[in-house]
Amino acid sequence: MAASFALGHYDESARYILTHAGVRPRVGLILGSGLGRLADAVENAVALPFVDIPHFVASTVPGHSGKLVLGTLAGAPVCVMQGRVHYYEGYTLQQVTLPVRVMQRMGVRTLIISNAAGGLNPDFNVGDLMILDDHINFVGMAGHNPLTGPNLDEFGPRFPAANHIYSRSLRQLAGDVAAQQGLSLRHGVYIILSGPNFETPAEVRFLRTIGADAVGMSTVPEALVAHHAGMQVLGISTITNVAIDQLDAAGEPSHEEVQDAGHLITPRLSKLLLGILGRLAD
Ligand code: HPA
């Protein structure tokens, strides 16, 4: 298993995908837990299982089907990850983020990342959609960053800035489309924890205190790598559960709860994403 990849690895994956796909994608989508059904709407779709693509690794999580789907959505040439892999599955962060760099080598310049997240902001409810204005890379602060290792200058600089990761124009576009659709959106700060366990009540209170609105186990590595490679990034969290901050509160978060809520939110998320893609295709 390669500790890090060279440009040739990314290009090998890109060549395999482009040889099989009918389109050259411009927009990438990563669909998180229980949110993958939009991929079924891709027209002229070519679906490639991750396991068949050089250097890709298999998703081991229920609800993440592990396919790359290429085709067009709302007129936009897309490359959709139906499912993703996570750090907690035991993969390196370079493996987790390899598909993002492969998309960049194929010509993708806009990446839309969705995820399931626990609501930390007391105003948030299950079913809310939150645009990521910013993130806290808590896993990165603990020394785990996908950009660690030899820098590939073909993608971006050794010391990339991180104050403009989530594109202002894409956040505005999402707001415009949502307003047209009569959909209300939240905005906030997403924090990544490695997982796979959910948070203790003390951790929930701590995460809220340090400025996070939603917590999850993904997205930040992909967003960092995409931004490093010059891509425009939009991040959207679906609030699938409200994080429990009291020690003796009843109930426990579970993957089933996250997936069930994801399925309920998918129609609204899909409509929003199709609206955004339609505007990007114009
Ligand atoms: N915590 C961490 N990750 C999550 C959660 C949560 O509450 N919900 C969905 N993903």
CSV table of N, CA and C and ligand atoms in Angstrom, one decimal, residues 33 88 115-120 190-199 204 207 214-218 238-244 253-255 257-259, ligand 1:
chain,number,residue,atom,x,y,z
A,33,SER,N,-23.3,9.6,3.5
A,33,SER,CA,-24.2,8.5,4.0
A,33,SER,C,-25.6,8.7,3.7
A,88,TYR,N,-11.6,6.5,9.2
A,88,TYR,CA,-11.8,5.5,10.3
A,88,TYR,C,-11.9,4.1,9.7
A,115,ASN,N,-22.3,15.7,3.1
A,115,ASN,CA,-22.1,14.8,4.3
A,115,ASN,C,-23.3,14.7,5.2
A,116,ALA,N,-23.3,13.7,6.0
A,116,ALA,CA,-24.2,13.6,7.1
A,116,ALA,C,-23.5,14.2,8.4
A,117,ALA,N,-24.2,14.9,9.2
A,117,ALA,CA,-23.5,15.5,10.3
A,117,ALA,C,-24.5,15.6,11.5
A,118,GLY,N,-23.9,15.6,12.7
A,118,GLY,CA,-24.7,15.8,13.9
A,118,GLY,C,-24.7,17.3,14.2
A,119,GLY,N,-25.9,17.8,14.5
A,119,GLY,CA,-26.1,19.2,14.8
A,119,GLY,C,-25.6,19.6,16.2
A,120,LEU,N,-24.7,20.6,16.3
A,120,LEU,CA,-24.1,21.1,17.6
A,120,LEU,C,-24.8,22.4,17.9
A,190,TYR,N,-18.2,23.4,10.1
A,190,TYR,CA,-18.2,21.9,10.2
A,190,TYR,C,-16.9,21.5,10.9
A,191,ILE,N,-17.0,20.6,11.8
A,191,ILE,CA,-15.8,20.1,12.4
A,191,ILE,C,-15.6,18.6,12.2
A,192,ILE,N,-14.4,18.2,11.8
A,192,ILE,CA,-14.2,16.7,11.5
A,192,ILE,C,-13.6,16.1,12.8
A,193,LEU,N,-14.1,15.0,13.2
A,193,LEU,CA,-13.5,14.1,14.1
A,193,LEU,C,-13.2,12.8,13.4
A,194,SER,N,-12.2,12.0,13.9
A,194,SER,CA,-11.9,10.8,13.1
A,194,SER,C,-13.0,9.8,13.2
A,195,GLY,N,-13.8,9.7,14.2
A,195,GLY,CA,-14.7,8.6,14.4
A,195,GLY,C,-13.9,7.4,14.7
A,196,PRO,N,-14.5,6.2,14.6
A,196,PRO,CA,-15.9,5.9,14.2
A,196,PRO,C,-16.9,6.1,15.3
A,197,ASN,N,-16.5,6.3,16.5
A,197,ASN,CA,-17.5,6.5,17.6
A,197,ASN,C,-18.1,7.9,17.5
A,198,PHE,N,-19.3,8.0,17.9
A,198,PHE,CA,-20.0,9.3,18.1
A,198,PHE,C,-19.4,9.9,19.3
A,199,GLU,N,-19.8,11.2,19.6
A,199,GLU,CA,-19.1,12.0,20.6
A,199,GLU,C,-19.7,11.7,22.0
A,204,VAL,N,-19.3,17.0,23.0
A,204,VAL,CA,-20.3,17.8,22.3
A,204,VAL,C,-20.2,19.2,22.8
A,207,LEU,N,-17.0,20.9,21.6
A,207,LEU,CA,-17.0,21.2,20.1
A,207,LEU,C,-17.8,22.5,19.9
A,214,ALA,N,-21.7,21.9,13.4
A,214,ALA,CA,-22.0,20.5,13.0
A,214,ALA,C,-20.8,19.7,13.0
A,215,VAL,N,-21.0,18.4,13.4
A,215,VAL,CA,-19.8,17.5,13.5
A,215,VAL,C,-20.0,16.3,12.6
A,216,GLY,N,-18.9,15.8,12.0
A,216,GLY,CA,-19.0,14.6,11.2
A,216,GLY,C,-17.6,14.0,11.1
A,217,MET,N,-17.5,13.0,10.2
A,217,MET,CA,-16.3,12.2,10.1
A,217,MET,C,-15.7,12.3,8.7
A,218,SER,N,-16.0,13.3,7.9
A,218,SER,CA,-15.5,13.3,6.5
A,218,SER,C,-15.3,14.8,6.0
A,238,THR,N,-26.0,17.6,5.8
A,238,THR,CA,-27.3,17.3,6.1
A,238,THR,C,-27.3,17.0,7.6
A,239,ILE,N,-28.2,17.6,8.4
A,239,ILE,CA,-28.2,17.4,9.8
A,239,ILE,C,-29.1,16.2,10.1
A,240,THR,N,-28.4,15.1,10.4
A,240,THR,CA,-29.2,13.8,10.5
A,240,THR,C,-29.5,13.5,11.9
A,241,ASN,N,-28.9,14.2,12.8
A,241,ASN,CA,-29.2,13.9,14.3
A,241,ASN,C,-28.7,15.1,15.0
A,242,VAL,N,-29.3,15.3,16.2
A,242,VAL,CA,-28.9,16.4,17.1
A,242,VAL,C,-27.9,15.8,18.1
A,243,ALA,N,-26.7,16.3,18.2
A,243,ALA,CA,-25.7,15.7,19.1
A,243,ALA,C,-26.2,15.9,20.5
A,244,ILE,N,-25.9,14.8,21.3
A,244,ILE,CA,-26.5,14.7,22.6
A,244,ILE,C,-25.4,15.3,23.6
A,253,PRO,N,-27.1,8.2,19.4
A,253,PRO,CA,-27.0,8.3,18.0
A,253,PRO,C,-26.6,6.9,17.4
A,254,SER,N,-27.0,6.6,16.2
A,254,SER,CA,-26.6,5.4,15.5
A,254,SER,C,-26.5,5.6,14.0
A,255,HIS,N,-25.8,4.7,13.4
A,255,HIS,CA,-25.6,4.8,11.9
A,255,HIS,C,-27.0,4.6,11.2
A,257,GLU,N,-29.9,5.7,12.4
A,257,GLU,CA,-30.6,6.9,12.5
A,257,GLU,C,-30.0,7.9,11.5
A,258,VAL,N,-28.7,7.9,11.3
A,258,VAL,CA,-28.1,8.8,10.3
A,258,VAL,C,-28.6,8.5,8.9
A,259,GLN,N,-28.6,7.2,8.6
A,259,GLN,CA,-29.0,6.8,7.3
A,259,GLN,C,-30.5,7.1,7.0
B,1,HPA,N1,-21.2,12.8,15.0
B,1,HPA,C1,-20.3,12.5,14.1
B,1,HPA,N2,-20.5,12.2,12.8
B,1,HPA,C2,-21.8,12.2,12.4
B,1,HPA,C3,-22.8,12.5,13.3
B,1,HPA,C4,-22.5,12.8,14.6
B,1,HPA,O1,-23.4,13.1,15.5
B,1,HPA,N3,-24.0,12.4,12.6
B,1,HPA,C5,-23.6,12.0,11.3
B,1,HPA,N4,-22.3,11.9,11.2
